[in-house]
Coordinates of C-alpha atoms in Angstrom, one line a residue:
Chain A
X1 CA 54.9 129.8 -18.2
X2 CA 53.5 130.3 -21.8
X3 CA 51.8 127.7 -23.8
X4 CA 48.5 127.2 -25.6
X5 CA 46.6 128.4 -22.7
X6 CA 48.4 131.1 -21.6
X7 CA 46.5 133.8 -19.6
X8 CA 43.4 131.4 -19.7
X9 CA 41.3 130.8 -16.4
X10 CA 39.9 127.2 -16.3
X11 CA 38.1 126.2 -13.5
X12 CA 38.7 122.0 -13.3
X13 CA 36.5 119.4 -11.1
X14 CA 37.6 116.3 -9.7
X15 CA 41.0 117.1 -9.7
X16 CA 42.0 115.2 -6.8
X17 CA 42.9 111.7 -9.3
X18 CA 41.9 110.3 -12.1
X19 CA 41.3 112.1 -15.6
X20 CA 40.7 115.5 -13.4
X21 CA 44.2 115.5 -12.4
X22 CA 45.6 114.4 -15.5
X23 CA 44.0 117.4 -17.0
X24 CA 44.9 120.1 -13.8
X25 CA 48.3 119.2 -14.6
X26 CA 48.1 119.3 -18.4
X27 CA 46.3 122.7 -18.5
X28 CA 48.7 124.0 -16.4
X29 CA 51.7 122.9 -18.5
X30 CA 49.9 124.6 -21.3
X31 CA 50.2 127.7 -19.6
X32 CA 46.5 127.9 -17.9
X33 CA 45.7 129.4 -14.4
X34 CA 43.8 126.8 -12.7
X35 CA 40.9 126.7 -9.9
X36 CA 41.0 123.2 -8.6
X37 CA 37.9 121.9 -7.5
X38 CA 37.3 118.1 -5.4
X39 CA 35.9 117.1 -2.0
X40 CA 38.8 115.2 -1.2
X41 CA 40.9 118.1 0.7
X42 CA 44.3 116.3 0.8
X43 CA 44.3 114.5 -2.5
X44 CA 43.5 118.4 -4.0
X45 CA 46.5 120.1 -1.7
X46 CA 48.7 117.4 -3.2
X47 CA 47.9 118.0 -6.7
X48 CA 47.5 121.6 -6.8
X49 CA 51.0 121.8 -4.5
X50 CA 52.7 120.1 -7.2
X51 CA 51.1 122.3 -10.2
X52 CA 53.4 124.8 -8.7
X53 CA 52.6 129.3 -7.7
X54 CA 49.4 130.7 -9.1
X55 CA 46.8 127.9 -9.3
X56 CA 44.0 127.5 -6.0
X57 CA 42.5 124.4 -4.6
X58 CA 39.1 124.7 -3.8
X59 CA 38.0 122.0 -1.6
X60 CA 34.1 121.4 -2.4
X61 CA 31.2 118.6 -2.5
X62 CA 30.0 119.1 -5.9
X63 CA 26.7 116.9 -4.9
X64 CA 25.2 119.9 -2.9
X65 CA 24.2 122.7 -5.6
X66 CA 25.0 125.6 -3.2
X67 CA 28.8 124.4 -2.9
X68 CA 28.3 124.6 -7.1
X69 CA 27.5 128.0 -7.2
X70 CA 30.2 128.9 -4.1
X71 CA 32.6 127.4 -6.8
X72 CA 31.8 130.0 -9.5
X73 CA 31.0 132.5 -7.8
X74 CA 34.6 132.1 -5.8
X75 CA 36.5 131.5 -9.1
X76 CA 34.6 134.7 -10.5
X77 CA 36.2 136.8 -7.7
X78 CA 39.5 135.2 -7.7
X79 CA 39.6 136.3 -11.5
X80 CA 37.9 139.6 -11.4
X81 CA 35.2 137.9 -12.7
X82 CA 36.9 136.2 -15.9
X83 CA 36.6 132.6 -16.2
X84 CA 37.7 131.0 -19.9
X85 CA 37.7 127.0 -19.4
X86 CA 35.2 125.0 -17.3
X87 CA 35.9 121.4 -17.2
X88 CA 33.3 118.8 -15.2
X89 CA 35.4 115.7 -14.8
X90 CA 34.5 115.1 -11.6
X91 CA 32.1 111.8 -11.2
X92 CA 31.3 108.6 -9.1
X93 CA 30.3 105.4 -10.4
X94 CA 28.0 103.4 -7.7
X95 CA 28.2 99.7 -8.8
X96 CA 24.3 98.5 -8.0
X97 CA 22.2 95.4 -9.8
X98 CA 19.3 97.0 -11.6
X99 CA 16.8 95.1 -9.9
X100 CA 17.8 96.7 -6.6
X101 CA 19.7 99.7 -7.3
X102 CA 18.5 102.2 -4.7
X103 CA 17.0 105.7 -5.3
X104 CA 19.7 107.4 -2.9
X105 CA 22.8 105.9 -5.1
X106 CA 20.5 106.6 -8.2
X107 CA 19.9 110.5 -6.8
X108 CA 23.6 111.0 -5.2
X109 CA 24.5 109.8 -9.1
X110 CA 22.5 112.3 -10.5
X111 CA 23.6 115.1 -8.1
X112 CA 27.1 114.7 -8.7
X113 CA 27.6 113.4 -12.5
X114 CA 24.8 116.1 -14.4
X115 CA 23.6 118.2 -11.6
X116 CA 26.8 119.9 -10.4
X117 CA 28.5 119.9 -14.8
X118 CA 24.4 121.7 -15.3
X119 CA 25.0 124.0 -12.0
X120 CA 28.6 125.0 -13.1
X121 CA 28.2 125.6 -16.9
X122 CA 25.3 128.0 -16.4
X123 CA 27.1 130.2 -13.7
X124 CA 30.0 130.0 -16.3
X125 CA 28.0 130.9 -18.8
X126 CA 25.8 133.7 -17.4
X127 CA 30.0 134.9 -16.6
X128 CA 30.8 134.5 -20.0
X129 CA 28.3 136.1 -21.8
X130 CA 28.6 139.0 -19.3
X131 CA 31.9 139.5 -19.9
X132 CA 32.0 138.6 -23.7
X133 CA 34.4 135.9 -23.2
X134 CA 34.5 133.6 -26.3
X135 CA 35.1 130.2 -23.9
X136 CA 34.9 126.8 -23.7
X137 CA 33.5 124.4 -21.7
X138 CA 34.6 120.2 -22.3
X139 CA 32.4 117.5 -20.8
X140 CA 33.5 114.2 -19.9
X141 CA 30.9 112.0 -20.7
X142 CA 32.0 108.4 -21.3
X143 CA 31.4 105.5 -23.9
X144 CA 28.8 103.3 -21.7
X145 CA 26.4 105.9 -22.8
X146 CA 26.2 104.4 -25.7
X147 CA 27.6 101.0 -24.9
X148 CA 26.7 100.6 -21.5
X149 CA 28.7 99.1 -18.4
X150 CA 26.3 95.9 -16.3
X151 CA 25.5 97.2 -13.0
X152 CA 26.6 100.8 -14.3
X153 CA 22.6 101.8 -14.5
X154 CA 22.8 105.0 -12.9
X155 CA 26.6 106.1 -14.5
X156 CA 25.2 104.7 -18.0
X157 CA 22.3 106.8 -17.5
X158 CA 24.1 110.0 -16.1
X159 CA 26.2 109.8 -19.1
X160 CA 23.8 110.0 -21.4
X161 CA 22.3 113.5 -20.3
X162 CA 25.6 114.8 -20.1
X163 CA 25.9 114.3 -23.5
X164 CA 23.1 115.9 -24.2
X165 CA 23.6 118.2 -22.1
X166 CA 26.5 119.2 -24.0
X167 CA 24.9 119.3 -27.4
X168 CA 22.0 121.6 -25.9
X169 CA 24.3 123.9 -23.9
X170 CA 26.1 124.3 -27.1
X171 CA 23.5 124.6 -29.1
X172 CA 22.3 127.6 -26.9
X173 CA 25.8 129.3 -26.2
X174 CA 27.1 128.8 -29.7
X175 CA 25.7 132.3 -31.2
X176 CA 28.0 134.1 -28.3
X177 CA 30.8 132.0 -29.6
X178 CA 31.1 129.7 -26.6
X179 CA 32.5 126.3 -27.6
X180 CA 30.7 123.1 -25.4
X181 CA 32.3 120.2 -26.3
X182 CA 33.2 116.8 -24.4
X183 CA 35.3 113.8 -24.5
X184 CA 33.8 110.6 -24.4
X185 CA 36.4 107.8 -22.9
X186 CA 36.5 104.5 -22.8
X187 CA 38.7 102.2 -20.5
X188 CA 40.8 104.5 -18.9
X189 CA 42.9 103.3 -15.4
X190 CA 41.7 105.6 -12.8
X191 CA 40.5 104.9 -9.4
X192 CA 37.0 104.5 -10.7
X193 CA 38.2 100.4 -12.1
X194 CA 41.2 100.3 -9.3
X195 CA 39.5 97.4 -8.0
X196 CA 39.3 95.6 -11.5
X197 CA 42.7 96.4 -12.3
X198 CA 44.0 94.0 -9.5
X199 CA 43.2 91.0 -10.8
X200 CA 45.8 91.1 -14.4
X201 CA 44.2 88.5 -15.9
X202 CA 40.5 89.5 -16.2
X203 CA 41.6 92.5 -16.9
X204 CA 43.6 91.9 -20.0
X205 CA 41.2 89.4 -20.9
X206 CA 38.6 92.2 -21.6
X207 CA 40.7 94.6 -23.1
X208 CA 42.1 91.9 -25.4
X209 CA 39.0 92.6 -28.0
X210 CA 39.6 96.5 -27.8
X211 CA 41.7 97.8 -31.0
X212 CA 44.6 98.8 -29.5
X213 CA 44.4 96.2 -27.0
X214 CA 45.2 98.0 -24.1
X215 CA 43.7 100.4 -21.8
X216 CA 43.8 104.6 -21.6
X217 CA 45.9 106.9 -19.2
X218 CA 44.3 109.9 -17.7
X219 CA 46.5 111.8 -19.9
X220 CA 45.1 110.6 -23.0
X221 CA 42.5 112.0 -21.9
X222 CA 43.5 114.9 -20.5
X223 CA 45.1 115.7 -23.7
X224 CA 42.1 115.6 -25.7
X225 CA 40.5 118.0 -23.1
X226 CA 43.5 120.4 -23.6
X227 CA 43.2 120.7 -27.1
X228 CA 39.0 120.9 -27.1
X229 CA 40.1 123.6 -24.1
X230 CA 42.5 125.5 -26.3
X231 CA 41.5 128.3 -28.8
X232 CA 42.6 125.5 -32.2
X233 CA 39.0 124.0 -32.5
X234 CA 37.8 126.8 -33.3
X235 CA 34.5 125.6 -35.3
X236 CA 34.2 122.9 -33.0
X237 CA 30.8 122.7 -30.9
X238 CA 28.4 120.0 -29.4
X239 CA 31.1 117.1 -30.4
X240 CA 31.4 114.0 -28.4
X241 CA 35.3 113.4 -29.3
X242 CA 35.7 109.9 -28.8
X243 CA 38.8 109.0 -27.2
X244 CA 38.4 104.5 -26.6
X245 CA 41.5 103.1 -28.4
X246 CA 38.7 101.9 -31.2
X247 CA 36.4 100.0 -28.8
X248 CA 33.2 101.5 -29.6
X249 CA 34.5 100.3 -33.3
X250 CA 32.9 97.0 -33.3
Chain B
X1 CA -13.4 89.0 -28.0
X2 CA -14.4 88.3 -23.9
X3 CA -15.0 91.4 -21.7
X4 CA -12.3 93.6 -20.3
X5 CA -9.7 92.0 -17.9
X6 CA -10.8 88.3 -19.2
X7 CA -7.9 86.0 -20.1
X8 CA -9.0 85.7 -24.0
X9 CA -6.4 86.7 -25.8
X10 CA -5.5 90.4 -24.3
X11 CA -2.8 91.7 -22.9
X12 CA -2.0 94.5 -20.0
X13 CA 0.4 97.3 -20.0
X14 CA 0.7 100.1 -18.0
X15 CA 1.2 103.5 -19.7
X16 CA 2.4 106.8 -17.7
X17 CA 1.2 110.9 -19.3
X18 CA -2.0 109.0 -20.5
X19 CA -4.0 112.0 -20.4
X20 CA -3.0 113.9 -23.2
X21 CA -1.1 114.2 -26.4
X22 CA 1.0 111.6 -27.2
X23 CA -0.3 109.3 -24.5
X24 CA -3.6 109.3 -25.5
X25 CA -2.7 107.9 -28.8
X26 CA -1.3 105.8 -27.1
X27 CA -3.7 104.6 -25.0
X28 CA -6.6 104.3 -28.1
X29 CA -4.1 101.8 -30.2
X30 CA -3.0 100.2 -27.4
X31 CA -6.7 99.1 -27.0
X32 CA -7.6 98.6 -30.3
X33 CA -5.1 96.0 -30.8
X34 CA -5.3 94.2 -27.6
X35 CA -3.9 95.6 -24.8
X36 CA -5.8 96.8 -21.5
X37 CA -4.3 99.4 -19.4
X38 CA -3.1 100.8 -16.4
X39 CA -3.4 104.6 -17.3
X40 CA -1.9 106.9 -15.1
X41 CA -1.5 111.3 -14.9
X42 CA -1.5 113.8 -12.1
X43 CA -5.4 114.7 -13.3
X44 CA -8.6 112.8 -13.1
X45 CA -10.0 114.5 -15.6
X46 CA -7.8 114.2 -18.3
X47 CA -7.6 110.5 -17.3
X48 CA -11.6 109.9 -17.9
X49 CA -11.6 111.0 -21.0
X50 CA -8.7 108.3 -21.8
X51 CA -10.3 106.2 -20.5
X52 CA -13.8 106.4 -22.4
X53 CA -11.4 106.7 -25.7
X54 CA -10.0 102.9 -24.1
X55 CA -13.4 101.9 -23.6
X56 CA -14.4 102.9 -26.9
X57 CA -11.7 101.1 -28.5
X58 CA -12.6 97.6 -27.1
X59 CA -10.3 98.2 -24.0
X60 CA -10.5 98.4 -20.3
X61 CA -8.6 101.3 -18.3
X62 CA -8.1 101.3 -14.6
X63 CA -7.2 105.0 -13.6
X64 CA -4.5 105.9 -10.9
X65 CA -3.9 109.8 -10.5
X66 CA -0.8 109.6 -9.3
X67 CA 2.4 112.0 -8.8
X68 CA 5.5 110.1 -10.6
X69 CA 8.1 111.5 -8.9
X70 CA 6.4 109.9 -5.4
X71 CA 8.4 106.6 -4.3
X72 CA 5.0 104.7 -3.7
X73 CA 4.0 105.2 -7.4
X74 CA 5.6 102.2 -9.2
X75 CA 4.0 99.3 -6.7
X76 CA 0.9 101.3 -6.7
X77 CA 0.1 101.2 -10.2
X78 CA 1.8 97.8 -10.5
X79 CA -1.1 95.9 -8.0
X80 CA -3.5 98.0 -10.1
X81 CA -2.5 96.2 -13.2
X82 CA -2.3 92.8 -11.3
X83 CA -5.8 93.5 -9.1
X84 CA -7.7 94.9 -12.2
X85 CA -6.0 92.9 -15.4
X86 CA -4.6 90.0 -13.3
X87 CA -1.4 90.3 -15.6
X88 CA 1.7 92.7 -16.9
X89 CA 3.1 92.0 -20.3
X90 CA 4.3 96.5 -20.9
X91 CA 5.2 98.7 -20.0
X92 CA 4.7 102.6 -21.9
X93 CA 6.8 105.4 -20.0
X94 CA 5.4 108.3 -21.4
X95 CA 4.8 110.9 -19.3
X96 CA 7.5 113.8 -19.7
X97 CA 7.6 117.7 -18.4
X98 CA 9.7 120.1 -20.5
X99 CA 10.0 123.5 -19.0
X100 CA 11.3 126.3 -21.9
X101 CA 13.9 128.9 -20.6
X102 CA 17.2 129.9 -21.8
X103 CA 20.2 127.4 -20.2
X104 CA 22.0 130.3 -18.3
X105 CA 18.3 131.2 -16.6
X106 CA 17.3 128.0 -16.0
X107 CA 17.3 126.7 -12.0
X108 CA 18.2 123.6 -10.6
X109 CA 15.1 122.7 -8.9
X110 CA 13.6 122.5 -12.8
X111 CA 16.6 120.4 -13.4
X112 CA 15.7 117.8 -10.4
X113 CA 11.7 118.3 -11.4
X114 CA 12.8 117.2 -14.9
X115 CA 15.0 114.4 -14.2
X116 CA 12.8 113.3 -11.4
X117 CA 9.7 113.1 -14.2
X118 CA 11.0 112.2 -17.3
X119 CA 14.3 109.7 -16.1
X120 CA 14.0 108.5 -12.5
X121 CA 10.3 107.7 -12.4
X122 CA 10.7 105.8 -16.1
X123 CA 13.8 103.9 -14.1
X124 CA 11.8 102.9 -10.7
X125 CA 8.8 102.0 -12.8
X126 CA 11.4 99.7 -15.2
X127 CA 12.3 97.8 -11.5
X128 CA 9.3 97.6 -10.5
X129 CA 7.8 95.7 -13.8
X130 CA 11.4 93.8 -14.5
X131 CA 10.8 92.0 -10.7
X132 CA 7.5 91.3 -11.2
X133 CA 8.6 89.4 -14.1
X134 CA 11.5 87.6 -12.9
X135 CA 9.8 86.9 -9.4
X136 CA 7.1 85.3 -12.0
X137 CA 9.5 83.4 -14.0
X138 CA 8.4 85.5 -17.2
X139 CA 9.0 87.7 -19.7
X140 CA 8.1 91.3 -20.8
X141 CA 8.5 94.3 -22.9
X142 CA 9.0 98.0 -22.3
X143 CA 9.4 100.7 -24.0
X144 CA 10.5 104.3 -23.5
X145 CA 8.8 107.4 -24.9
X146 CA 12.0 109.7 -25.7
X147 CA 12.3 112.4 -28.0
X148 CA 14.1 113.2 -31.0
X149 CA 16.0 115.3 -29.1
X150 CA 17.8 112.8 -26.9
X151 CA 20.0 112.9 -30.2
X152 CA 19.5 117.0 -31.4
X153 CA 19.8 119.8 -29.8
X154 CA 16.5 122.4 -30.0
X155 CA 17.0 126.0 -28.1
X156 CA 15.6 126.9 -24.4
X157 CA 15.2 123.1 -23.3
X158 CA 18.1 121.9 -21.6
X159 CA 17.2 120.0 -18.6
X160 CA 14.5 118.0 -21.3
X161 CA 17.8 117.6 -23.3
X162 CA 19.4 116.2 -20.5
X163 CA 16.9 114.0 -19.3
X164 CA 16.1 112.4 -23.0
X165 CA 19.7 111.9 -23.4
X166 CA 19.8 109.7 -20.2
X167 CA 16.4 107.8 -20.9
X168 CA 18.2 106.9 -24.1
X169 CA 21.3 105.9 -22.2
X170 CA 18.9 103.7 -19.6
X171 CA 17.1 102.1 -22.2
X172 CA 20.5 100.2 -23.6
X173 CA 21.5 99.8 -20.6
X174 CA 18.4 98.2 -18.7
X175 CA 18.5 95.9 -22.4
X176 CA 21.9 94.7 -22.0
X177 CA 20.7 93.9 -18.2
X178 CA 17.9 92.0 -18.5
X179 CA 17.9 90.8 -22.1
X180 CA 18.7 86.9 -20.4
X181 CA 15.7 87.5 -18.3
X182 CA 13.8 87.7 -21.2
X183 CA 12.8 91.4 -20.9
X184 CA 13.0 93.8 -23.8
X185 CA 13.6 97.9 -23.7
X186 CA 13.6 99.8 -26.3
X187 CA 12.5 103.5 -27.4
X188 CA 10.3 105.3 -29.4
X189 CA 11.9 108.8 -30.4
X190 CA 9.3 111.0 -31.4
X191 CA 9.9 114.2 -33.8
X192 CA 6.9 117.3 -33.8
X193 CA 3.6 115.2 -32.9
X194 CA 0.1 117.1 -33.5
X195 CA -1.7 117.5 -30.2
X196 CA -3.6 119.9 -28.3
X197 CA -0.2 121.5 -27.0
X198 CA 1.1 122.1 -30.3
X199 CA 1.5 125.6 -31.7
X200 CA -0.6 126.9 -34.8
X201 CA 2.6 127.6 -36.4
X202 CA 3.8 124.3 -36.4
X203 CA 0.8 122.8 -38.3
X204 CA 1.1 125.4 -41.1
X205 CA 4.9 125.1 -41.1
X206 CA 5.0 121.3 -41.3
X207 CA 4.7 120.9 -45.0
X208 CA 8.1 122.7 -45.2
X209 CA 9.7 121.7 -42.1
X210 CA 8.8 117.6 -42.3
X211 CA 10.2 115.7 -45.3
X212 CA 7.2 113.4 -44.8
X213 CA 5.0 116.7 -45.0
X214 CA 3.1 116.6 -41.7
X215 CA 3.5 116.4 -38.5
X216 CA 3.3 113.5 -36.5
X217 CA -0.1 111.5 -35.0
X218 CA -0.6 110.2 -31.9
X219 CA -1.4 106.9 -33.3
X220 CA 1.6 107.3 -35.4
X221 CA 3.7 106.7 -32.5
X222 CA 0.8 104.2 -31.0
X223 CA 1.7 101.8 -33.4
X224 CA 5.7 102.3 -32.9
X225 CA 4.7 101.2 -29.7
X226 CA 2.7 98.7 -30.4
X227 CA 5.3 97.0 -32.5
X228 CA 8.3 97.1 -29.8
X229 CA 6.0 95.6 -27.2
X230 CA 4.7 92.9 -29.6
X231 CA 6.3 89.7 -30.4
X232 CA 7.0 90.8 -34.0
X233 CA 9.9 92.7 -32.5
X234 CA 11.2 89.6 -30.1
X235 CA 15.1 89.8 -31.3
X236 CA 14.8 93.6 -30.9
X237 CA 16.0 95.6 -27.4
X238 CA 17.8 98.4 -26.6
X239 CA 17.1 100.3 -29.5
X240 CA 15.6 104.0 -30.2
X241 CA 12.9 103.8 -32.8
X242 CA 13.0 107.3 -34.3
X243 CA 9.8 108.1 -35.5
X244 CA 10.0 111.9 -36.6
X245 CA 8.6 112.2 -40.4
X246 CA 12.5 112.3 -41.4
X247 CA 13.1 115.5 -39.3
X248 CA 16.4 114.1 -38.3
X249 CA 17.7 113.7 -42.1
X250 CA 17.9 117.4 -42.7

């Protein structure tokens, strides 16, 4: 298959729904090989089954930083030690008032939403520099970090340092020509607001206010990933590409 | 004015990283203006000299050496405010680690220490206060020591980066929360501050490197303090006060 992202290896958490497996499929239809990364073993057979020959599922709990590094460092010998694209979109959002929320949700939070993107871009990194490979690595932060989501206090917060972790890591990796960039979405329907999306009206109701008046797809997102992924943004580094049908506008 | 810990007009807060730098400042305009503290670090020395600078200033300053990242800490140096002040009105989350090392070198234990210092002890501290509060049918105010650089990137700092960028995040989010409690959070964002950790080379670059032509004071960011707890800044939360000698413009 050729496309954009022909020849590229991208290594893509959370791959199993949501915005992860939007982007598995679109990097793939752009021509990427892809190392599929989620804990849920089934959900990441089905996906990776459908991209077709050539791309691996790698089942792993990304909250553990030794299954991090067994990522890279299996990716690394899959691809003779040549990885181009690293995206972290794999996340959890634990819904817990701020008067109670407890330090395990807070910490499992943590582990999963900055620990595991930190973990995974430095092994990439240290890869890429070693190798001289001019790559990128996209982010998905979210809008809440700056307009935050009630009872979201731990995913509000998480999102914020990946942002910054972002600008830092490509602030640092920028003089070896690595690109760090991430997408920042707003409402999008994944499995993380299944729960909302069931009762219509409430729903609706608070999208109603949002520009476009309406909700994302994952691969609205997913496209956005591809194209920060893909060698066109070339002079693009640190960015938090906004992608919220206009809600952050007002 | 009546004797430390009377009812006559002061106020209590508790302030984190009161030993040095920034927190001292801190601690001395804090005092000055009406506030006695709950002053807390991991050394008992650093802490008596704070303390006599409290004193000195009209205040009085319980001490608590205390580890941040321990569970325990929050209630602990809550009862000290209640036992020695009787009262809570602020909160000061100050105290911050920053360990310098390229990103691809860096290890994930100074990651967690980070996070675990500079984001989840400011968070469990936040709870702690905001249910004293509500459990008193009262307001209060708190505010967040972040950095300039939970906004811009500087070289060899990422899991500070990361852990700003989230204490940013938090503060909104902990505002949006309990602004209808009648608790405010905000930030104070400081640029290069002069204390005894800065670098000679800073001083004598700062007329260049500053647009205000110096570097910061401790009391400079004191009195940003001061102001967000106060009532003068009653309709403001959620905000990051960047107080940086207009680093950030350039």
């Amino acid at each position: 298959m050729s496309g954009k992202l022909s020849g590229k290896n991208a290594i893509v958490t959370g791959v199993a729904s949501g915005i992860g497996r939007a982007t598995a499929i679109r990097l793939a239809a752009d021509g990427a090989n892809l190392f599929c990364v989620d804990r849920d073993e089934e959900g990441l057979a089905g996906v990776v089954g459908a991209l077709g020959e050539g791309h691996v599922g790698f089942p792993a709990d990304l909250s553990l930083a030794s299954s991090c590094q067994e990522v890279v460092a299996a990716a690394l010998a899959h691809w003779d030690n040549r990885i181009h694209i690293l995206v972290n979109a794999a996340a959890i959002l634990i819904r817990e008032p701020t008067l109670s929320h407890s330090r395990a949700a807070w910490d499992l939070t943590f582990d999963v939403n900055l620990k595991a993107p930190f973990i995974l871009s430095r092994d990439v990194v240290a890869s890429m520099i070693e190798a001289g490979i001019q790559g990128a690595i996209v982010n998905v932060a979210s809008i809440e970090a700056v307009l935050p989501g009630r009872g979201h206090v731990a995913y509000t917060a998480s999102k914020g340092a990946i942002t910054m972790l972002t600008r830092s890591v490509g602030f640092e990796t920028a003089p070896y020509g690595i690109r760090v960039n991430a997408v920042s979405p707003g409402v999008i329907a994944t499995g993380m607001n299944a729960d909302l999306r069931e009762d219509p009206e409430s729903w609706s109701e608070m999208l109603a206010g949002t520009p476009m008046g309406r909700h994302g797809e994952p691969e609205e997102i997913a496209a956005v990933i591809a194209f920060l992924a893909s060698d066109d943004p070339t002079f693009v580094t640190g960015a938090i590409v906004t992608a919220d049908g206009g809600w952050t506008l007002h | 004015m009546t004797g430390p810990g009377q009812s006559g007009g002061r106020k209590a807060a508790i302030l984190t990283g009161a030993g040095r730098g920034i927190g001292k400042g801190i601690a001395t305009t804090l005092a000055e203006r009406g506030y006695d503290l709950v002053i807390t670090s991991r050394t008992r020395e650093d802490l008596e000299v704070t303390g006599r600078l409290v004193e000195q200033s009209g205040g009085s300053a319980a001490i608590v050496v205390a580890d941040l990242k321990d569970p325990d800490t929050p209630s602990l140096l809550l009862e000290t405010a209640l036992e020695r002040h009787g009262r809570l009105d602020g909160l000061v989350n100050n105290a911050a680690v920053n360990v310098f090392a390229p990103f691809w070198t860096q290890s994930e234990s100074t990651l967690d220490e980070t996070i675990a210092t500079n984001l989840t002890a400011p968070y469990f501290l936040c709870q702690a206060a905001a249910n004293y509060w509500v459990q008193n049918s009262r307001g209060g105010a708190i505010v967040n020591i972040s950095s300039a650089e939970d906004t811009i990137a500087y070289p060899e700092q990422v899991p500070y980066a990361c852990s700003k960028g989230g204490l940013l995040s938090l503060t909104k989010v902990l505002a949006l929360e309990w602004g209808p409690l009648g608790i405010r959070v905000n930030a104070v964002s400081p640029g290069s501050v002069d204390t005894e950790m800065t670098p000679d080379v800073y001083r004598q670059e700062a007329p260049k490197l500053m647009p205000i032509g110096r570097l910061g004071r401790p009391e400079d960011i004191g009195a940003c303090v001061f102001f967000l707890l106060s009532d003068d800044a009653a309709f403001v939360t959620g905000t990051a006060l960047y107080a940086d000698g207009g680093y950030m413009l350039q």
